[in-house]
CSV table of C-alpha atoms in Angstrom, one decimal:
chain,number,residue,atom,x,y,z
A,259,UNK,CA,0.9,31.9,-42.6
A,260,UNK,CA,1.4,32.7,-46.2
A,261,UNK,CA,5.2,30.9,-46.6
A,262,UNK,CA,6.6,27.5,-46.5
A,263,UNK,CA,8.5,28.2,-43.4
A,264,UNK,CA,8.3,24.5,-41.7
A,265,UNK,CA,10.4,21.4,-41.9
A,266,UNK,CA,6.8,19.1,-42.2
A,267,UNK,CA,7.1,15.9,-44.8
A,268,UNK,CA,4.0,16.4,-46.2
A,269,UNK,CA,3.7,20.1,-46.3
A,270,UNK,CA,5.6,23.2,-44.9
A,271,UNK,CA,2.6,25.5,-44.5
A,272,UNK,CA,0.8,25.9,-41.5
A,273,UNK,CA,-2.5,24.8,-41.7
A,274,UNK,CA,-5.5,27.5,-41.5
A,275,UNK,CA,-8.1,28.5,-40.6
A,276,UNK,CA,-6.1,29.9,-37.7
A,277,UNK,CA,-6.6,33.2,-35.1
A,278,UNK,CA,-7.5,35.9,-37.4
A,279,UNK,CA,-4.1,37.9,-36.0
A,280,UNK,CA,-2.0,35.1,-36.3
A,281,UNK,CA,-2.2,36.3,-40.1
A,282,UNK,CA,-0.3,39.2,-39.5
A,283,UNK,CA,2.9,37.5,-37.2
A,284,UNK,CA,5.8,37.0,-38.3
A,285,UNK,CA,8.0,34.0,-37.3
A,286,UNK,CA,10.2,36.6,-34.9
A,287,UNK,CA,7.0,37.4,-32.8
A,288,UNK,CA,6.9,33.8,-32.2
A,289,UNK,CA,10.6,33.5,-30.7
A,290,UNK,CA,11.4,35.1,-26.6
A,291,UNK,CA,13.1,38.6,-26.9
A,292,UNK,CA,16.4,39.0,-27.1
A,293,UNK,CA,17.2,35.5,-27.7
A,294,UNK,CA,16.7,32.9,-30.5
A,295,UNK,CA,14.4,30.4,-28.7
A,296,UNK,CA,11.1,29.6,-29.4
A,297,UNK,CA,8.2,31.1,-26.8
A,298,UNK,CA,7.3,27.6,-26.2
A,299,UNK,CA,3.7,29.7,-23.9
A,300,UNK,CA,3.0,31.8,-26.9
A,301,UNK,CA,3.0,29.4,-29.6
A,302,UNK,CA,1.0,26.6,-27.7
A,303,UNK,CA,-1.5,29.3,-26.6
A,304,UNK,CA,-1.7,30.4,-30.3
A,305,UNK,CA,-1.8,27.6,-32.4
A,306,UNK,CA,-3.1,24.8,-29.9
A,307,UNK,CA,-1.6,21.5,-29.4
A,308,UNK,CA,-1.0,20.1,-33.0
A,309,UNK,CA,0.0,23.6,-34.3
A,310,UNK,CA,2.5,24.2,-31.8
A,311,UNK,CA,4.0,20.6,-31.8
A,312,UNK,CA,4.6,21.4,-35.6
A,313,UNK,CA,6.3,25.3,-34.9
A,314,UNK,CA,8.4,23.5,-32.3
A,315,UNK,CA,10.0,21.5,-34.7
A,316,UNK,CA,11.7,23.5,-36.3
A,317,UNK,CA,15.2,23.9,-34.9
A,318,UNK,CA,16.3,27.4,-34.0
A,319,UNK,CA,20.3,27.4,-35.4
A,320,UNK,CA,22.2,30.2,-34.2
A,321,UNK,CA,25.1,29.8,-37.1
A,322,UNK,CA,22.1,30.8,-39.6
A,323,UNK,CA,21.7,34.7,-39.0
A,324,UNK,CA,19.9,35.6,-42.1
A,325,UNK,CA,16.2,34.1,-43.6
A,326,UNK,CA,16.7,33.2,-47.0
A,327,UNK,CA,15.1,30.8,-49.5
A,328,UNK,CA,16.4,27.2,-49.7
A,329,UNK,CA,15.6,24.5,-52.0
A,330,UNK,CA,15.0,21.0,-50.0
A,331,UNK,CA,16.1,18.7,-52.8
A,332,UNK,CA,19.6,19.8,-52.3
A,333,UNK,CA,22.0,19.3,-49.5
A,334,UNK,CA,23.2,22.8,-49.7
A,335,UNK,CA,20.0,24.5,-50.6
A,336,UNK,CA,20.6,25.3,-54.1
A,337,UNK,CA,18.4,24.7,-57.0
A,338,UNK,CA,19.7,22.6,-60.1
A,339,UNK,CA,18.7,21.2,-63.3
A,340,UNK,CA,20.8,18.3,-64.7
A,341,UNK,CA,21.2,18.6,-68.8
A,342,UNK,CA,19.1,15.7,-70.2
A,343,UNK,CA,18.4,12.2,-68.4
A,344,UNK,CA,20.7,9.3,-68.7
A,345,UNK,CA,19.3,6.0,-70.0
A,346,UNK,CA,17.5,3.6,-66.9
A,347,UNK,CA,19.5,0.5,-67.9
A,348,UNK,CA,23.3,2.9,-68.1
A,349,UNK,CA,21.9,3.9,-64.6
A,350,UNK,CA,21.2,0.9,-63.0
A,351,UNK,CA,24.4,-0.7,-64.4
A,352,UNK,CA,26.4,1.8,-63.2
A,353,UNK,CA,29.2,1.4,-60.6
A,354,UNK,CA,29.9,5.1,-59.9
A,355,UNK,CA,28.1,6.0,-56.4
A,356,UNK,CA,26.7,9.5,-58.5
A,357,UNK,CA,24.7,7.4,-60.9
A,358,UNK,CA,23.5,5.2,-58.5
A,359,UNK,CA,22.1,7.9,-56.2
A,360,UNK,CA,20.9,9.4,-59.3
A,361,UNK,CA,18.6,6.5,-60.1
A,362,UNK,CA,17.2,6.0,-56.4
A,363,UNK,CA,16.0,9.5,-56.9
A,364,UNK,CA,14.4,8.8,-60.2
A,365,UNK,CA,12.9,5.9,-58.6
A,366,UNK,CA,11.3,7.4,-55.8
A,367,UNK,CA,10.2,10.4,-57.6
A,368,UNK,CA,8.1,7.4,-59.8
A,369,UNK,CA,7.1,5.5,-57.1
A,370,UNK,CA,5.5,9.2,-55.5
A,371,UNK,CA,3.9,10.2,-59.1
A,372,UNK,CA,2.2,7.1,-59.2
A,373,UNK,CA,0.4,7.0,-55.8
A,374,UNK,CA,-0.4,10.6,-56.3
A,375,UNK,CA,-2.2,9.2,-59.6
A,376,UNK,CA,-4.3,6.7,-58.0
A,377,UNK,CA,-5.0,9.1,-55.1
A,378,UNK,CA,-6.6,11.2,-57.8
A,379,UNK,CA,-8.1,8.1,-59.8
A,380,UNK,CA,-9.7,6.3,-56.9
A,381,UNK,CA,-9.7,8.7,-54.2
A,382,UNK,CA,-10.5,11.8,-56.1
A,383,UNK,CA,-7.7,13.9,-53.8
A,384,UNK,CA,-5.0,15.9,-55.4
A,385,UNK,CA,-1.8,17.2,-53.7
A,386,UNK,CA,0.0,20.0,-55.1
A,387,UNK,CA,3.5,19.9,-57.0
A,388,UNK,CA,5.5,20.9,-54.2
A,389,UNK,CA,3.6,18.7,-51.9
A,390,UNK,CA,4.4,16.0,-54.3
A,391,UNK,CA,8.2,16.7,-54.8
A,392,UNK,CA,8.9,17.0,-51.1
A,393,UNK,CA,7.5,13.9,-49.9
A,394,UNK,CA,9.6,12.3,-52.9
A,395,UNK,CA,13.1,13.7,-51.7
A,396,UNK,CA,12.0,13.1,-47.9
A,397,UNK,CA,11.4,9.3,-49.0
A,398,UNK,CA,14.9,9.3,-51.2
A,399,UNK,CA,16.9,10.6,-48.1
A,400,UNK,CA,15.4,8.1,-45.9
A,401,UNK,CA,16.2,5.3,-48.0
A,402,UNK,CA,20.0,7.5,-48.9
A,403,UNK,CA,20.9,7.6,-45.4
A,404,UNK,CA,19.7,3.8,-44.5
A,405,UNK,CA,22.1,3.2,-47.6
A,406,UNK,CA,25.0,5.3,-46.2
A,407,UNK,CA,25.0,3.7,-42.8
A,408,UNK,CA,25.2,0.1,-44.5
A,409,UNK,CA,28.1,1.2,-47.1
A,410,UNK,CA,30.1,2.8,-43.7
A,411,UNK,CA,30.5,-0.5,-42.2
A,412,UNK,CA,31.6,-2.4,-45.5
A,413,UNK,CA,33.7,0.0,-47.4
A,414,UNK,CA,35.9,1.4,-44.4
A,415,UNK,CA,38.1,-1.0,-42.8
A,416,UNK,CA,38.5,1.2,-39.4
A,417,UNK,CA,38.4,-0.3,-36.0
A,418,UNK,CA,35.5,-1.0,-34.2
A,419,UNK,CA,37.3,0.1,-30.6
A,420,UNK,CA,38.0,2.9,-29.1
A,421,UNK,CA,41.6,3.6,-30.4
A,422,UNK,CA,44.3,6.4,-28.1
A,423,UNK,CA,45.7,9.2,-29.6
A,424,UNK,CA,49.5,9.6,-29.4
A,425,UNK,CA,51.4,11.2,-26.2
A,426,UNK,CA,50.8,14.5,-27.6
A,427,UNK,CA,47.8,14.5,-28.5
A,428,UNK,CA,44.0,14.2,-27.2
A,429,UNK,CA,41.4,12.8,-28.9
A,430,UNK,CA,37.5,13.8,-28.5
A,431,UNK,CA,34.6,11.7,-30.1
A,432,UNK,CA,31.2,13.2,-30.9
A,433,UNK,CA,27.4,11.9,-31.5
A,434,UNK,CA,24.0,13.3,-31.6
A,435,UNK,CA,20.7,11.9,-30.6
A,436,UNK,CA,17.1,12.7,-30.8
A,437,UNK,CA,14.4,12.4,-28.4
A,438,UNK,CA,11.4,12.1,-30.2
A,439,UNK,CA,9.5,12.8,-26.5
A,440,UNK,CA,11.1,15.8,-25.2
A,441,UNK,CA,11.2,17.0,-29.1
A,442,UNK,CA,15.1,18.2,-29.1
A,443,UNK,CA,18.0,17.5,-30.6
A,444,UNK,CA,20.7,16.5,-28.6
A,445,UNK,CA,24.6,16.5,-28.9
A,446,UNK,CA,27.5,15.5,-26.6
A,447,UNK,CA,31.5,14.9,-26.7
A,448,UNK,CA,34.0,14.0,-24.4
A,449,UNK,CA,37.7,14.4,-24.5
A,450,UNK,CA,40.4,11.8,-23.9
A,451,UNK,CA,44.0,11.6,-23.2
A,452,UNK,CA,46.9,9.3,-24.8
A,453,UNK,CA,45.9,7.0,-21.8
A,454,UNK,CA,42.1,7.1,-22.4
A,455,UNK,CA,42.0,9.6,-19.3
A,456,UNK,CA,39.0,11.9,-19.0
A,457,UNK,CA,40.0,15.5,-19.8
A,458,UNK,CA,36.3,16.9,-20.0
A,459,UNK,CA,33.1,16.4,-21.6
A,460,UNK,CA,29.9,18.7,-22.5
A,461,UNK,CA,26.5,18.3,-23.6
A,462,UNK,CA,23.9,20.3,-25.2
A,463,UNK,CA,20.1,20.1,-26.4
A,464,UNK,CA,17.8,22.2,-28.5
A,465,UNK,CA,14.1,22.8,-28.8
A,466,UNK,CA,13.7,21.4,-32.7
A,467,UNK,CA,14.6,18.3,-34.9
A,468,UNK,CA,17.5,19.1,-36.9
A,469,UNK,CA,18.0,16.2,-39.8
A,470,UNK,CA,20.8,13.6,-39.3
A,471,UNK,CA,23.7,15.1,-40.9
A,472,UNK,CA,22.7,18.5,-39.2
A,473,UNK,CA,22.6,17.2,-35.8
A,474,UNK,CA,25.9,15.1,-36.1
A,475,UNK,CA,27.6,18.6,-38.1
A,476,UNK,CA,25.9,20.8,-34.8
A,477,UNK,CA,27.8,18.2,-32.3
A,478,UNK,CA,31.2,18.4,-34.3
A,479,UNK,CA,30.8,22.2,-34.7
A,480,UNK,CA,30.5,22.3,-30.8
A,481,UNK,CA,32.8,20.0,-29.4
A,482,UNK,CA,35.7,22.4,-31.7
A,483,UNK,CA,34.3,25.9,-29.6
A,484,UNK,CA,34.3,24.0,-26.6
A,485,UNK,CA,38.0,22.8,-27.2
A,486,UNK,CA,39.2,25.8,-28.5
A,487,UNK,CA,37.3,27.7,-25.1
A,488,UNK,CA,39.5,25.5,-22.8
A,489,UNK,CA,42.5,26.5,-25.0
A,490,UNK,CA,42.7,22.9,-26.1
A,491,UNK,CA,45.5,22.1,-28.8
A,492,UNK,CA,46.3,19.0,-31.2
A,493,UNK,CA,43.1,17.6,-30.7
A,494,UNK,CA,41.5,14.6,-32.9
A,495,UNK,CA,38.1,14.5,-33.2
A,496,UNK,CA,36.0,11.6,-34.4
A,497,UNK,CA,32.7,11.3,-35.9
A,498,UNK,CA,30.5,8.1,-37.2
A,499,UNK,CA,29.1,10.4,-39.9
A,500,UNK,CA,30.8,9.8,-43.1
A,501,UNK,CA,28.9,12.3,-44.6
A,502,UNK,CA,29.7,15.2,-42.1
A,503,UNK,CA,33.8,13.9,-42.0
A,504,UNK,CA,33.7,14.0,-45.7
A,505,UNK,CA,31.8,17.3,-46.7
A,506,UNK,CA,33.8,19.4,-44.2
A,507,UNK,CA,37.1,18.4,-46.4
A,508,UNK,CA,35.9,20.7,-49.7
A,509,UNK,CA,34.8,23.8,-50.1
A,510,UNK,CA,31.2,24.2,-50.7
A,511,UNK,CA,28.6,27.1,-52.3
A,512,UNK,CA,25.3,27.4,-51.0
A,513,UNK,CA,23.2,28.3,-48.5
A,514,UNK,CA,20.6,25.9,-46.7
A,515,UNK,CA,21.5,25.1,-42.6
A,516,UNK,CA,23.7,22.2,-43.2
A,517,UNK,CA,26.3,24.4,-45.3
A,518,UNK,CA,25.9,27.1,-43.1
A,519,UNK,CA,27.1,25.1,-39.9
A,520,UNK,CA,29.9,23.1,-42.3
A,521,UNK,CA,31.5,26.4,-43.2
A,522,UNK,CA,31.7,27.3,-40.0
A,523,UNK,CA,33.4,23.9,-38.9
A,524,UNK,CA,35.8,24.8,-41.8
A,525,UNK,CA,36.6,28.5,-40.7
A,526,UNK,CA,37.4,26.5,-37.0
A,527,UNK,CA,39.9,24.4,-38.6
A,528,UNK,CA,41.6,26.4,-41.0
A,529,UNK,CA,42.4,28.9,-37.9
A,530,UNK,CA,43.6,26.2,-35.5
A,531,UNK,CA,45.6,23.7,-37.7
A,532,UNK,CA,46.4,21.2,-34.8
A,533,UNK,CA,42.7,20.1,-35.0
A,534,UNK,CA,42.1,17.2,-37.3
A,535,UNK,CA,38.2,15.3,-38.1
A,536,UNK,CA,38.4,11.6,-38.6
A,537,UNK,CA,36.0,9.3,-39.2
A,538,UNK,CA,35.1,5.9,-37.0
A,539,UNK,CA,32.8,3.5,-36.7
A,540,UNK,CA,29.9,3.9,-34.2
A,541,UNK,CA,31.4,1.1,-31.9
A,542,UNK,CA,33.8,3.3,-31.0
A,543,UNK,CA,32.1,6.5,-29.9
A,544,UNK,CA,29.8,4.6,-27.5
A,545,UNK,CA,30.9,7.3,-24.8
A,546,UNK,CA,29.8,10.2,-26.6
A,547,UNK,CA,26.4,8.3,-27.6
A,548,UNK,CA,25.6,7.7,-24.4
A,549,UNK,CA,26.8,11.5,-23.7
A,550,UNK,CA,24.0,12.5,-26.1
A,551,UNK,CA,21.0,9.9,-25.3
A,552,UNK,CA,21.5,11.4,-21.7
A,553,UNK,CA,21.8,14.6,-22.1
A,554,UNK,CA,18.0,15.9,-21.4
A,555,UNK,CA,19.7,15.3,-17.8
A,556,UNK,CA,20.9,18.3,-17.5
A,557,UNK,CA,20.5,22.1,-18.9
A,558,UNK,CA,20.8,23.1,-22.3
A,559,UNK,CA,24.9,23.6,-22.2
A,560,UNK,CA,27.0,21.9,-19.5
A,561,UNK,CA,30.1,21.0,-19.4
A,562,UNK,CA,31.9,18.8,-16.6
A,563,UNK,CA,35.4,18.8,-15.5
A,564,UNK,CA,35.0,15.6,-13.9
A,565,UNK,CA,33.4,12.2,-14.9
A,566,UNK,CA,29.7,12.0,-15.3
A,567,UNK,CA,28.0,9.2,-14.0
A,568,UNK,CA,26.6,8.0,-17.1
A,569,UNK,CA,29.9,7.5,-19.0
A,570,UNK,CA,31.5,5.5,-16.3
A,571,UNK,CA,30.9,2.3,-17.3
A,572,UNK,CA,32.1,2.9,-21.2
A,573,UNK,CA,35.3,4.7,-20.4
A,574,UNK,CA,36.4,1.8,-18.5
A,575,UNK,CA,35.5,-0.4,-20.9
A,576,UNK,CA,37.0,1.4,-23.8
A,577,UNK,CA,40.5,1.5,-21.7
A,578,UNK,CA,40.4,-2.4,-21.2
């Protein structure tokens, strides 16, 4: 009750007056023994219906083995201060990508100052710092990631089709999903051959909403286990996330969830060399979207050796 534990916008505390003994649980006695899932009957009989919507949340990822302390601002968890500020009018005239993430930031950060002013002038309510700074970068990413998925279509020049791999090769395209009803996070992939042949396909799902990049990082680190389980070699895969494909191509220091699922992407690759990570538009992964959207359908892992119904339709059409 006492830590900022959550992944809430407006504040990652839970909200009291609770139980009098929920003020002595820790976030373990909330998950079922011997495995790292939430006890969906504890927690709602706790907390109640908002509380335990709120808990639930949170996405339980098993690549994270340790708690720690993260800083939200950052991608990869890590506090920083920049050396002095750079002139608004340099900023804005800026071509380099940096500076002009640099000034969105700045501009948010204003915009979320000044409301918190006239909350206190004409509303006489005051949020605290941290209250105030997360709800700025929440508001930044939005607008960053709205900004990313424009750029992706008018600074690549890839193909907007489904495109083979060579003879010797297969190719597998991944995609997450959310569904905001059943509150998970949802992945699937599906493997192809130099013909556009079904080799195999999987899905997954988790309690929790991971963040964008998270969830499309959680479906790439997947589809590689899965390929390397079925002893799988020289195998593409493909990814609409420019962010994921990008970060997983330097080395990184830090320690929030997102860096903790790219390294292990990167320990994958480095020990199976015949796997490569490209990056596509999302017209050509409709298989693996549709993988995703449906895969609520069935249990938490599955994995199918033959074509599922719901991918029918967009194989052929990807062929043709």
């Amino acid at each position: 009750m006492y830590d900022p534990w959550l992944r809430e916008k407006g504040s990652c505390f839970l909200n009291g007056p609770q139980v009098q003994s929920t003020y002595e649980l820790f976030v373990k006695d909330l998950l079922l023994p011997n495995i790292k899932q939430w006890n969906v009957g504890k927690i709602n009989q706790i907390f109640g219906t908002e509380g335990a919507a709120i808990i639930l949340r949170v996405p339980l990822i098993d690549d994270v083995r340790e708690d720690r302390l993260i800083w939200q601002g950052e991608q990869n968890g890590e506090y920083s201060v920049k050396s002095g500020y750079k002139l608004w009018k340099g900023i804005q005239s800026s071509n380099r990508r940096e500076d002009r993430r640099d000034a969105g930031r700045f501009a948010v950060l204003l915009e979320t100052l000044w409301r918190s002013r006239n909350n206190v002038v004409w509303e006489d309510t005051r949020d605290d710092a941290l209250k105030i700074g997360l709800q700025a970068y929440h508001n930044w990413y939005d607008w960053f990631l709205a900004r990313e998925d424009h750029n992706l279509v008018v600074v690549n020049n890839l193909s907007a089709c489904w495109i083979p791999p060579s003879g010797n090769q297969l190719k597998c395209n991944v995609d997450a999903s959310f569904n905001n009803v059943c509150g998970t996070t949802n992945r699937g992939w599906c493997f192809r051959d130099h013909l556009g042949r079904f080799i195999s396909a999987g899905v997954s799902w988790d309690v929790g909403l991971l963040s964008f990049i998270e969830a499309e990082a959680t479906a790439l680190k997947e589809a590689i286990q899965n390929a390397i389980s079925l002893l799988l070699s020289h195998v593409i895969f493909e990814s609409d996330c420019q962010y994921v494909t990008k970060t997983i191509h330097v080395p990184h220091v830090g320690n929030s969830e997102f860096i903790v699922i790219i390294k292990t992407i990167q320990n994958m690759l480095l020990m199976f060399s015949n796997f490569e990570v490209k990056l596509i538009k999302r017209q050509a992964t409709s298989v693996a979207h549709t993988l995703a959207k449906a895969a609520n359908s069935w249990s938490r892992h599955s994995f199918f050796n033959n074509v599922p119904p719901y991918i029918e339709f967009s194989l052929s059409n990807d062929i043709n």
